[in-house]
C-alpha positions as semicolon CSV with decimal commas, in nm:
position;residue;x (nm);y (nm);z (nm)
1;M;0,035;-0,025;-0,002
2;E;0,133;0,332;-0,082
3;R;-0,023;0,537;0,156
4;K;0,042;0,399;0,544
5;I;-0,215;0,589;0,740
6;A;-0,469;0,351;0,921
7;L;-0,738;0,467;1,140
8;V;-0,817;0,263;1,418
9;L;-1,182;0,244;1,582
10;G;-1,134;0,095;1,936
11;A;-0,760;0,179;1,973
12;T;-0,859;0,130;2,369
13;G;-1,013;-0,194;2,365
14;G;-0,786;-0,515;2,384
15;I;-0,746;-0,624;2,008
16;G;-0,725;-0,213;1,890
17;S;-0,498;-0,147;2,090
18;A;-0,298;-0,467;1,997
19;V;-0,353;-0,419;1,655
20;A;-0,257;-0,031;1,650
21;R;0,093;-0,079;1,858
22;R;0,151;-0,364;1,548
23;L;0,085;-0,137;1,272
24;R;0,330;0,145;1,401
25;E;0,578;-0,103;1,447
26;S;0,519;-0,172;1,075
27;G;0,559;0,219;0,965
28;W;0,232;0,307;0,971
29;H;0,083;0,589;1,062
30;V;-0,221;0,552;1,309
31;R;-0,490;0,745;1,376
32;A;-0,740;0,687;1,673
33;L;-1,107;0,842;1,705
34;H;-1,203;0,916;2,083
35;R;-1,487;1,067;2,228
36;A;-1,242;1,210;2,464
37;P;-0,869;1,187;2,339
38;D;-0,772;1,420;2,660
39;R;-0,805;1,091;2,858
40;V;-0,666;0,850;2,668
41;A;-0,346;1,077;2,450
42;A;-0,098;0,987;2,754
43;R;-0,165;0,610;2,734
44;H;-0,147;0,549;2,361
45;D;0,078;0,760;2,127
46;F;-0,141;0,784;1,818
47;E;-0,316;1,038;1,642
48;W;-0,604;1,123;1,828
49;H;-0,884;1,283;1,663
50;A;-1,264;1,345;1,866
51;G;-1,530;1,193;1,773
52;D;-1,763;0,899;1,797
53;A;-1,776;0,572;1,597
54;M;-2,178;0,626;1,587
55;V;-2,112;1,017;1,367
56;T;-2,047;0,957;1,053
57;R;-1,901;1,304;0,963
58;D;-1,648;1,192;1,246
59;V;-1,571;0,879;1,118
60;A;-1,533;1,041;0,778
61;A;-1,343;1,314;0,854
62;A;-1,057;1,117;1,074
63;A;-1,066;0,855;0,794
64;T;-0,946;1,102;0,512
65;G;-0,679;0,971;0,363
66;A;-0,639;0,639;0,512
67;A;-0,573;0,340;0,361
68;L;-0,706;0,085;0,631
69;I;-0,943;0,109;0,896
70;V;-0,929;-0,116;1,162
71;H;-1,320;-0,186;1,308
72;A;-1,287;-0,291;1,652
73;V;-1,499;-0,129;1,810
74;N;-1,765;-0,311;1,999
75;P;-2,000;-0,158;2,265
76;P;-1,907;-0,247;2,644
77;G;-2,044;-0,556;2,811
78;Y;-2,235;-0,636;2,515
79;R;-2,492;-0,374;2,572
80;N;-2,699;-0,220;2,258
81;W;-2,554;-0,433;2,029
82;D;-2,890;-0,413;1,853
83;R;-2,912;0,004;1,844
84;L;-2,497;0,063;1,793
85;V;-2,305;-0,209;1,602
86;L;-2,486;-0,202;1,283
87;P;-2,453;0,214;1,264
88;M;-2,117;0,218;1,328
89;L;-2,006;-0,057;1,073
90;D;-2,198;0,138;0,824
91;N;-1,982;0,440;0,886
92;T;-1,696;0,263;0,818
93;I;-1,806;0,130;0,466
94;A;-1,887;0,445;0,383
95;A;-1,568;0,579;0,536
96;A;-1,360;0,332;0,336
97;R;-1,585;0,370;0,014
98;A;-1,468;0,709;-0,018
99;N;-1,110;0,664;0,044
100;D;-1,047;0,344;-0,161
101;A;-0,943;0,197;0,200
102;R;-0,912;-0,158;0,293
103;I;-1,120;-0,303;0,635
104;L;-0,987;-0,494;0,864
105;F;-1,252;-0,698;1,100
106;P;-1,201;-0,924;1,419
107;G;-1,452;-1,192;1,359
108;T;-1,588;-1,398;1,617
109;V;-1,733;-1,736;1,660
110;Y;-2,050;-1,673;1,755
111;N;-2,118;-1,627;1,387
112;Y;-2,187;-2,019;1,354
113;G;-2,429;-2,224;1,551
114;R;-2,407;-2,563;1,688
115;D;-2,463;-2,741;1,343
116;A;-2,082;-2,608;1,284
117;F;-1,995;-2,742;1,584
118;P;-1,680;-2,865;1,658
119;D;-1,442;-2,839;1,411
120;I;-1,530;-2,457;1,172
121;A;-1,360;-2,394;0,841
122;E;-1,379;-2,047;0,678
123;D;-1,616;-2,171;0,433
124;V;-1,891;-2,346;0,696
125;P;-2,246;-2,175;0,663
126;Q;-2,305;-1,915;0,952
127;H;-2,651;-2,045;1,166
128;P;-2,581;-1,839;1,456
129;D;-2,787;-1,915;1,785
130;T;-2,813;-1,606;1,926
131;R;-2,928;-1,307;1,904
132;K;-2,518;-1,123;1,926
133;G;-2,448;-1,360;1,653
134;A;-2,720;-1,334;1,439
135;I;-2,636;-0,912;1,434
136;R;-2,221;-1,041;1,341
137;V;-2,358;-1,213;1,042
138;E;-2,561;-0,931;0,924
139;M;-2,207;-0,728;0,952
140;E;-2,012;-0,983;0,771
141;R;-2,298;-0,971;0,499
142;R;-2,289;-0,613;0,489
143;L;-1,879;-0,633;0,440
144;R;-1,937;-0,904;0,147
145;A;-2,136;-0,650;0,000
146;F;-1,881;-0,379;-0,009
147;A;-1,673;-0,626;-0,095
148;E;-1,796;-0,718;-0,390
149;T;-1,834;-0,377;-0,523
150;E;-1,544;-0,219;-0,746
151;A;-1,305;-0,063;-0,471
152;G;-1,437;-0,262;-0,242
153;R;-1,171;-0,466;0,016
154;V;-1,214;-0,616;0,380
155;L;-0,956;-0,902;0,541
156;I;-1,171;-1,076;0,839
157;V;-0,960;-1,229;1,092
158;R;-1,119;-1,492;1,353
159;A;-1,009;-1,616;1,664
160;G;-1,089;-1,755;1,964
161;D;-1,139;-1,593;2,307
162;F;-0,869;-1,315;2,384
163;F;-0,630;-1,250;2,628
164;G;-0,367;-1,064;2,669
165;P;-0,211;-0,743;2,809
166;G;-0,458;-0,454;2,794
167;A;-0,765;-0,701;2,729
168;A;-1,027;-0,627;2,968
169;N;-1,374;-0,709;2,919
170;N;-1,250;-1,139;2,803
171;W;-1,360;-1,466;2,982
172;F;-0,985;-1,474;3,056
173;A;-1,058;-1,210;3,334
174;Q;-1,308;-1,405;3,448
175;L;-1,101;-1,677;3,558
176;V;-0,890;-1,462;3,784
177;P;-1,000;-1,107;3,904
178;A;-0,736;-0,871;3,779
179;G;-0,543;-0,610;4,075
180;K;-0,455;-0,923;4,332
181;R;-0,264;-1,237;4,337
182;P;-0,528;-1,518;4,256
183;A;-0,635;-1,720;4,530
184;A;-0,862;-1,932;4,305
185;I;-0,958;-1,939;3,936
186;T;-1,306;-1,968;3,855
187;Y;-1,360;-2,178;3,487
188;P;-1,634;-2,153;3,314
189;G;-1,631;-2,491;3,121
190;R;-1,622;-2,859;3,210
191;R;-1,308;-3,102;3,224
192;G;-1,281;-3,292;2,934
193;V;-1,436;-2,995;2,700
194;G;-1,218;-2,847;2,465
195;H;-1,170;-2,431;2,429
196;Q;-1,028;-2,231;2,211
197;W;-0,819;-1,858;2,320
198;A;-0,664;-1,633;2,109
199;Y;-0,327;-1,401;2,257
200;L;-0,398;-1,096;2,159
201;P;0,003;-1,007;2,020
202;D;-0,027;-1,299;1,803
203;V;-0,356;-1,209;1,664
204;A;-0,208;-0,814;1,557
205;E;0,022;-1,010;1,415
206;T;-0,147;-1,259;1,186
207;M;-0,336;-0,947;1,085
208;V;-0,046;-0,716;1,033
209;Q;0,117;-1,032;0,835
210;L;-0,183;-1,063;0,630
211;L;-0,201;-0,687;0,510
212;E;0,144;-0,742;0,415
213;T;0,076;-1,050;0,222
214;D;0,036;-1,042;-0,160
215;G;-0,271;-1,169;-0,343
216;L;-0,530;-1,162;-0,057
217;D;-0,914;-1,120;-0,234
218;A;-1,114;-0,846;-0,185
219;L;-1,310;-1,031;0,074
220;A;-1,025;-1,211;0,281
221;S;-1,139;-1,423;0,570
222;F;-0,922;-1,616;0,747
223;H;-0,941;-1,840;1,099
224;M;-0,642;-1,869;1,371
225;E;-0,587;-2,204;1,608
226;G;-0,425;-2,012;1,868
227;V;-0,421;-2,165;2,171
228;W;-0,596;-2,520;2,149
229;D;-0,719;-2,610;2,484
230;A;-0,809;-2,958;2,409
231;D;-0,962;-3,068;2,772
232;G;-0,981;-2,764;2,978
233;T;-0,722;-2,791;3,179
234;T;-0,387;-2,642;2,957
235;M;-0,499;-2,249;3,005
236;I;-0,555;-2,356;3,428
237;D;-0,196;-2,541;3,394
238;A;-0,052;-2,238;3,249
239;I;-0,196;-1,957;3,524
240;C;-0,065;-2,219;3,822
241;R;0,304;-2,252;3,666
242;A;0,310;-1,877;3,605
243;L;0,134;-1,822;3,985
244;G;0,413;-2,065;4,121
245;D;0,143;-2,245;4,256
246;P;0,020;-2,610;4,148
247;A;-0,234;-2,614;4,387
248;V;-0,459;-2,322;4,355
249;A;-0,834;-2,388;4,393
250;V;-1,024;-2,418;4,083
251;R;-1,393;-2,325;4,108
252;K;-1,697;-2,372;3,828
253;T;-1,843;-2,034;3,710
254;P;-2,194;-2,049;3,915
255;W;-2,425;-2,078;3,598
256;W;-2,695;-2,141;3,806
257;L;-2,676;-1,848;4,003
258;M;-2,629;-1,620;3,682
259;R;-2,953;-1,816;3,546
260;L;-3,139;-1,664;3,820
261;I;-2,988;-1,320;3,844
262;S;-3,006;-1,279;3,501
263;P;-3,337;-1,168;3,394
264;F;-3,255;-0,895;3,616
265;V;-2,870;-0,773;3,487
266;L;-2,867;-0,711;3,134
267;T;-2,465;-0,763;3,131
268;L;-2,492;-1,134;3,264
269;R;-2,802;-1,165;3,050
270;E;-2,573;-1,092;2,762
271;V;-2,294;-1,332;2,866
272;F;-2,534;-1,620;2,975
273;E;-2,629;-1,672;2,637
274;M;-2,310;-1,722;2,506
275;K;-2,273;-2,006;2,768
276;Y;-2,307;-2,264;2,459
277;L;-1,940;-2,198;2,382
278;W;-1,837;-2,317;2,692
279;D;-2,028;-2,672;2,678
280;R;-1,906;-2,859;2,392
281;P;-1,541;-2,814;2,218
282;V;-1,579;-2,488;1,960
283;R;-1,244;-2,502;1,685
284;L;-1,172;-2,266;1,449
285;V;-0,946;-2,469;1,170
286;N;-0,640;-2,271;1,073
287;G;-0,585;-2,446;0,701
288;R;-0,636;-2,108;0,470
289;L;-0,414;-1,919;0,717
290;Q;-0,138;-2,216;0,700
291;A;-0,169;-2,181;0,315
292;M;-0,139;-1,818;0,267
293;L;0,132;-1,770;0,539
294;G;0,301;-2,079;0,591
295;H;0,252;-2,073;0,959
296;E;0,056;-1,929;1,243
297;P;0,234;-1,653;1,478
298;R;0,247;-1,803;1,774
299;T;0,362;-1,689;2,125
300;P;0,495;-1,960;2,399
301;L;0,172;-2,005;2,624
302;D;0,368;-1,961;2,929
303;E;0,499;-1,609;2,823
304;A;0,170;-1,537;2,700
305;V;-0,050;-1,630;3,041
306;R;0,256;-1,478;3,279
307;T;0,253;-1,183;3,063
308;T;-0,173;-1,179;3,059
309;L;-0,139;-1,160;3,457
310;R;0,157;-0,930;3,477
311;G;-0,042;-0,663;3,315
312;M;-0,344;-0,775;3,490
313;G;-0,208;-0,660;3,815
314;C;-0,191;-1,075;3,973
315;L;0,208;-1,123;3,987
């Protein structure tokens, strides 16, 4: 790409900040949009623009001259997805169309229903089981329609549950509380049921390597394998090793209590809707990524977990 300007929407979030930092390391000039940039500029050294991803003119102004728009913005706590995520994406698509820019979009496993489990390749039909999944499918339908236009270019990279430094609202943060050495690990799944994780720096590295690869299709979609925890013990054991204590207690997430409270607490209701992803193995298959890059970037698990816990203030 001749123009090395990237606009990152969601640059203070886990995946947005990781991708923004990795882009900057590769020589990109990174812009970011925030409603109150003065509050975050000291922690994130990007070119900040004041604005809201829900406001068309704000996104358009920040995207002027950009060759890449990273759409990594999401409402916190799963709230108001039905009212916010599609208008924000429409603003990104409009800005990309105006600037002949590629859109980089972090995908989720929510798009797939139980009919696609356990091993999911990129060409598996998307039949979501949840409201959030249906919204994500509609987002990718709009991205596909944009990619089918003359100037449209979209890169989708789908991965498991995020963990890493700077990641906040994610499942890993439910395993151990931030800000103190954990006395116990609270695990949402069952022993013997596999689960997939993705270390944020590896996701960002994969995305940037793909962006710098020649021959991407107008709509390029890839799955990462990340960390495949085949029986629900791999991540727990890595946390115990990082803490230096193999005898850390492991508790079960009290789903029964969450079910009782969820009708009265919006965030819990939205979280409980995703319980099905912990009830059975769900594994994204990375064959297309391996064919394109010849490898998948991987940080050793113990190093990744130590870095994550250190960033959370747990070590």
